[in-house]
Amino acid sequence: MIHKVQKSGTRKDFYTAETDVWKIVSTIIRERQQKEIEPIRAELKECIATLESGGLNDEESKAFKQRIENYNEFLEMFERFTGALLPYINKKNLGFLKQLIKLVEVKESLIGKKSDD
């Protein structure tokens, strides 16, 4: 998001920042997925495989494995969600994103509460 810029006649380093908010958001989402979410999911899958190979004998181990699977499932859903939104962010499609938010708000008002859980 910060780029080095050369200016003729000087040896100083100059930098410029990305000014397009849509590109900034898109870059942040992609980079966070690559640097944080993908490695976490890989580790969770490895943990699940280790637990399964060790034989889940007690209830505590089974409950722990279930928590890891739930977390992994949530991260998978988050990846799918951001993957589905990125094309609209890249196209700067504010109208679609506003409609999506309105749809969620209507769903919440029909249920009568906000979905915090």
XYZ file of N, CA and C in Angstrom:
351
model
N 0.810 -1.182 0.000
C 0.000 0.000 0.000
C 0.862 1.258 0.000
N 2.115 1.090 0.394
C 3.087 2.173 0.311
C 4.082 1.775 -0.772
N 4.333 2.684 -1.693
C 5.212 2.386 -2.817
C 6.357 3.391 -2.863
N 7.542 2.874 -3.166
C 8.707 3.730 -3.326
C 8.625 4.392 -4.702
N 8.926 5.685 -4.751
C 8.846 6.446 -5.995
C 10.194 7.108 -6.251
N 10.664 6.998 -7.476
C 11.913 7.647 -7.863
C 11.608 9.024 -8.442
N 12.351 10.012 -8.004
C 12.229 11.356 -8.577
C 13.570 11.702 -9.206
N 13.510 12.144 -10.433
C 14.753 12.451 -11.143
C 15.462 13.641 -10.493
N 16.782 13.549 -10.484
C 17.582 14.637 -9.945
C 17.842 14.553 -8.454
N 17.376 13.506 -7.800
C 17.607 13.369 -6.360
C 17.852 11.905 -6.010
N 18.639 11.701 -4.966
C 18.910 10.341 -4.514
C 18.063 9.983 -3.300
N 17.247 10.914 -2.866
C 16.379 10.658 -1.713
C 15.333 9.612 -2.069
N 14.891 8.910 -1.038
C 13.787 7.966 -1.208
C 12.479 8.695 -0.957
N 11.569 8.560 -1.898
C 10.236 9.138 -1.756
C 9.223 8.006 -1.786
N 8.142 8.194 -1.070
C 7.116 7.161 -0.983
C 5.749 7.773 -1.250
N 4.878 6.938 -1.780
C 3.504 7.362 -1.999
C 2.583 6.284 -1.431
N 1.469 6.703 -0.913
C 0.508 5.763 -0.325
C -0.665 5.564 -1.276
N -1.218 4.369 -1.239
C -2.428 4.078 -2.015
C -3.549 4.966 -1.490
N -4.262 5.594 -2.392
C -5.344 6.493 -1.981
C -6.724 5.900 -2.215
N -6.794 4.825 -2.986
C -8.082 4.199 -3.295
C -8.493 3.284 -2.135
N -9.510 3.688 -1.394
C -9.969 2.932 -0.222
C -10.355 1.506 -0.611
N -10.972 1.335 -1.759
C -11.394 0.005 -2.206
C -10.197 -0.918 -2.383
N -9.114 -0.404 -2.971
C -7.906 -1.214 -3.145
C -7.278 -1.535 -1.793
N -7.299 -0.571 -0.887
C -6.734 -0.791 0.447
C -7.489 -1.908 1.159
N -8.815 -1.841 1.146
C -9.637 -2.865 1.809
C -9.402 -4.225 1.171
N -9.392 -4.272 -0.146
C -9.175 -5.525 -0.860
C -7.813 -6.123 -0.513
N -6.794 -5.296 -0.495
C -5.446 -5.761 -0.166
C -5.381 -6.279 1.264
N -5.976 -5.563 2.187
C -5.966 -5.990 3.591
C -6.648 -7.347 3.740
N -7.798 -7.523 3.116
C -8.523 -8.795 3.218
C -7.683 -9.933 2.651
N -7.144 -9.746 1.447
C -6.347 -10.806 0.814
C -5.114 -11.142 1.646
N -4.409 -10.122 2.105
C -3.177 -10.360 2.863
C -3.453 -11.016 4.209
N -4.514 -10.607 4.876
C -4.863 -11.232 6.158
C -5.211 -12.703 5.956
N -5.919 -12.992 4.874
C -6.255 -14.389 4.602
C -4.992 -15.206 4.396
N -4.080 -14.691 3.573
C -2.866 -15.438 3.268
C -1.941 -15.567 4.471
N -1.784 -14.509 5.221
C -0.796 -14.503 6.304
C -1.329 -15.012 7.633
N -2.641 -14.965 7.822
C -3.184 -15.336 9.125
C -4.150 -16.511 9.050
N -5.166 -16.405 8.231
C -6.225 -17.408 8.256
C -5.778 -18.734 7.650
N -5.135 -18.694 6.489
C -4.696 -19.942 5.863
C -3.727 -20.729 6.746
N -2.707 -20.088 7.354
C -1.822 -20.847 8.245
C -2.539 -21.413 9.476
N -3.479 -20.660 10.025
C -4.228 -21.155 11.185
C -5.036 -22.383 10.794
N -5.698 -22.325 9.648
C -6.491 -23.477 9.199
C -5.607 -24.701 8.971
N -4.428 -24.499 8.418
C -3.508 -25.621 8.202
C -3.113 -26.246 9.541
N -2.833 -25.416 10.525
C -2.477 -25.919 11.857
C -3.652 -26.646 12.514
N -4.851 -26.105 12.353
C -6.031 -26.756 12.930
C -6.255 -28.126 12.307
N -6.091 -28.223 10.993
C -6.247 -29.521 10.320
C -5.211 -30.516 10.828
N -4.002 -30.030 11.051
C -2.947 -30.886 11.587
C -3.297 -31.350 13.005
N -3.837 -30.459 13.811
C -4.260 -30.818 15.174
C -5.354 -31.876 15.141
N -6.307 -31.704 14.246
C -7.404 -32.668 14.125
C -6.852 -34.034 13.737
N -5.939 -34.061 12.767
C -5.341 -35.328 12.337
C -4.569 -35.984 13.478
N -3.844 -35.190 14.250
C -3.088 -35.721 15.389
C -4.028 -36.311 16.432
N -5.102 -35.606 16.724
C -6.072 -36.110 17.701
C -6.719 -37.399 17.215
N -7.047 -37.457 15.925
C -7.685 -38.658 15.385
C -6.733 -39.844 15.384
N -5.453 -39.603 15.092
C -4.491 -40.704 15.053
C -4.159 -41.217 16.449
N -4.325 -40.363 17.451
C -4.039 -40.761 18.826
C -5.172 -41.514 19.478
N -6.277 -41.640 18.795
C -7.427 -42.324 19.378
C -8.063 -41.482 20.465
N -9.239 -41.033 20.195
C -9.944 -40.180 21.151
C -10.651 -41.061 22.173
N -9.979 -41.282 23.291
C -10.499 -42.215 24.282
C -11.425 -41.573 25.301
N -11.143 -40.352 25.672
C -11.951 -39.742 26.723
C -12.819 -38.614 26.160
N -13.791 -38.223 26.942
C -14.743 -37.191 26.512
C -14.068 -35.833 26.345
N -13.066 -35.566 27.170
C -12.374 -34.284 27.077
C -11.669 -34.144 25.726
N -11.027 -35.214 25.264
C -10.362 -35.190 23.956
C -11.364 -35.016 22.830
N -12.490 -35.694 22.937
C -13.532 -35.571 21.910
C -14.098 -34.154 21.874
N -14.306 -33.576 23.045
C -14.829 -32.207 23.118
C -13.810 -31.212 22.563
N -12.533 -31.433 22.857
C -11.479 -30.562 22.344
C -11.418 -30.636 20.825
N -11.489 -31.857 20.292
C -11.485 -32.040 18.831
C -12.686 -31.339 18.212
N -13.830 -31.433 18.848
C -15.037 -30.786 18.324
C -14.873 -29.264 18.299
N -14.260 -28.704 19.327
C -14.018 -27.251 19.353
C -13.090 -26.830 18.224
N -12.052 -27.615 17.991
C -11.120 -27.305 16.902
C -11.832 -27.402 15.554
N -12.651 -28.434 15.374
C -13.404 -28.581 14.124
C -14.371 -27.415 13.918
N -15.020 -26.983 14.989
C -15.940 -25.839 14.887
C -15.194 -24.565 14.487
N -14.045 -24.351 15.086
C -13.240 -23.173 14.760
C -12.780 -23.232 13.305
N -12.341 -24.411 12.871
C -11.905 -24.593 11.491
C -13.065 -24.360 10.522
N -14.234 -24.844 10.875
C -15.426 -24.645 10.046
C -15.778 -23.159 9.945
N -15.660 -22.445 11.060
C -15.923 -21.003 11.040
C -14.943 -20.283 10.117
N -13.652 -20.629 10.221
C -12.653 -19.981 9.370
C -12.887 -20.301 7.899
N -13.320 -21.526 7.611
C -13.646 -21.894 6.231
C -14.802 -21.030 5.717
N -15.833 -20.872 6.543
C -16.974 -20.042 6.162
C -16.523 -18.593 5.956
N -15.656 -18.093 6.819
C -15.146 -16.730 6.686
C -14.369 -16.565 5.383
N -13.552 -17.563 5.025
C -12.813 -17.512 3.763
C -13.767 -17.478 2.574
N -14.801 -18.295 2.631
C -15.787 -18.305 1.547
C -16.507 -16.961 1.463
N -16.848 -16.398 2.617
C -17.543 -15.112 2.667
C -16.683 -14.005 2.062
N -15.442 -13.908 2.508
C -14.567 -12.860 1.972
C -14.250 -13.116 0.505
N -14.114 -14.382 0.129
C -13.882 -14.707 -1.279
C -15.046 -14.291 -2.162
N -16.256 -14.415 -1.631
C -17.445 -14.007 -2.383
C -17.561 -12.488 -2.455
N -17.108 -11.788 -1.423
C -17.209 -10.323 -1.400
C -16.100 -9.620 -2.180
N -14.921 -10.219 -2.250
C -13.785 -9.547 -2.882
C -14.058 -9.063 -4.307
N -14.715 -9.845 -5.163
C -14.987 -9.321 -6.511
C -15.808 -8.031 -6.490
N -16.752 -7.923 -5.572
C -17.577 -6.711 -5.476
C -16.775 -5.539 -4.921
N -15.857 -5.841 -4.017
C -14.984 -4.793 -3.485
C -14.031 -4.322 -4.580
N -13.458 -5.280 -5.326
C -12.538 -4.918 -6.402
C -13.223 -4.086 -7.482
N -14.498 -4.350 -7.721
C -15.253 -3.592 -8.727
C -15.851 -2.310 -8.153
N -15.592 -2.067 -6.870
C -16.112 -0.875 -6.184
C -17.634 -0.827 -6.271
N -18.243 -1.977 -6.066
C -19.693 -2.096 -6.198
C -20.365 -1.801 -4.861
N -20.408 -0.534 -4.509
C -20.994 -0.102 -3.244
C -22.482 -0.431 -3.181
N -23.169 -0.338 -4.316
C -24.607 -0.619 -4.350
C -24.917 -2.031 -3.894
N -24.173 -3.006 -4.399
C -24.400 -4.394 -3.995
C -24.120 -4.580 -2.512
N -23.028 -4.010 -2.036
C -22.672 -4.167 -0.625
C -23.723 -3.537 0.282
N -24.267 -2.394 -0.123
C -25.340 -1.769 0.657
C -26.581 -2.653 0.669
N -26.913 -3.262 -0.468
C -28.070 -4.165 -0.527
C -27.852 -5.379 0.361
N -26.645 -5.893 0.373
C -26.329 -7.043 1.218
C -26.511 -6.692 2.692
N -26.035 -5.538 3.095
C -26.192 -5.092 4.486
C -27.665 -4.898 4.816
N -28.403 -4.307 3.889
C -29.835 -4.086 4.106
C -30.562 -5.425 4.258
N -30.169 -6.420 3.468
C -30.764 -7.749 3.560
C -30.544 -8.345 4.950
N -29.338 -8.218 5.469
C -29.028 -8.726 6.811
C -29.833 -7.967 7.858
N -29.945 -6.657 7.702
C -30.710 -5.858 8.663
C -32.191 -6.228 8.638
N -32.738 -6.483 7.453
C -34.144 -6.896 7.345
C -34.332 -8.241 8.024
N -33.419 -9.157 7.787
C -33.487 -10.480 8.428
C -33.478 -10.329 9.941
N -32.608 -9.458 10.455
C -32.529 -9.241 11.901
C -33.812 -8.623 12.438
N -34.397 -7.696 11.687
C -35.628 -7.062 12.171
C -36.795 -8.044 12.151
N -36.800 -8.984 11.212
C -37.861 -9.991 11.167
C -37.750 -10.958 12.336
N -36.535 -11.266 12.711
C -36.313 -12.156 13.845
C -36.563 -11.408 15.146
N -36.314 -10.111 15.142
C -36.569 -9.294 16.321
C -35.378 -9.101 17.219
N -34.208 -9.504 16.755
C -33.001 -9.296 17.552
C -31.801 -9.319 16.630
N -30.705 -8.790 17.137
C -29.454 -8.844 16.390
C -28.804 -10.193 16.643
N -28.139 -10.714 15.624
C -27.476 -12.011 15.739
C -26.080 -11.828 16.297
N -25.968 -11.862 17.603
C -24.663 -11.745 18.240
C -24.036 -13.104 18.496
N -24.828 -14.162 18.438
C -24.286 -15.476 18.764
C -23.995 -16.281 17.572
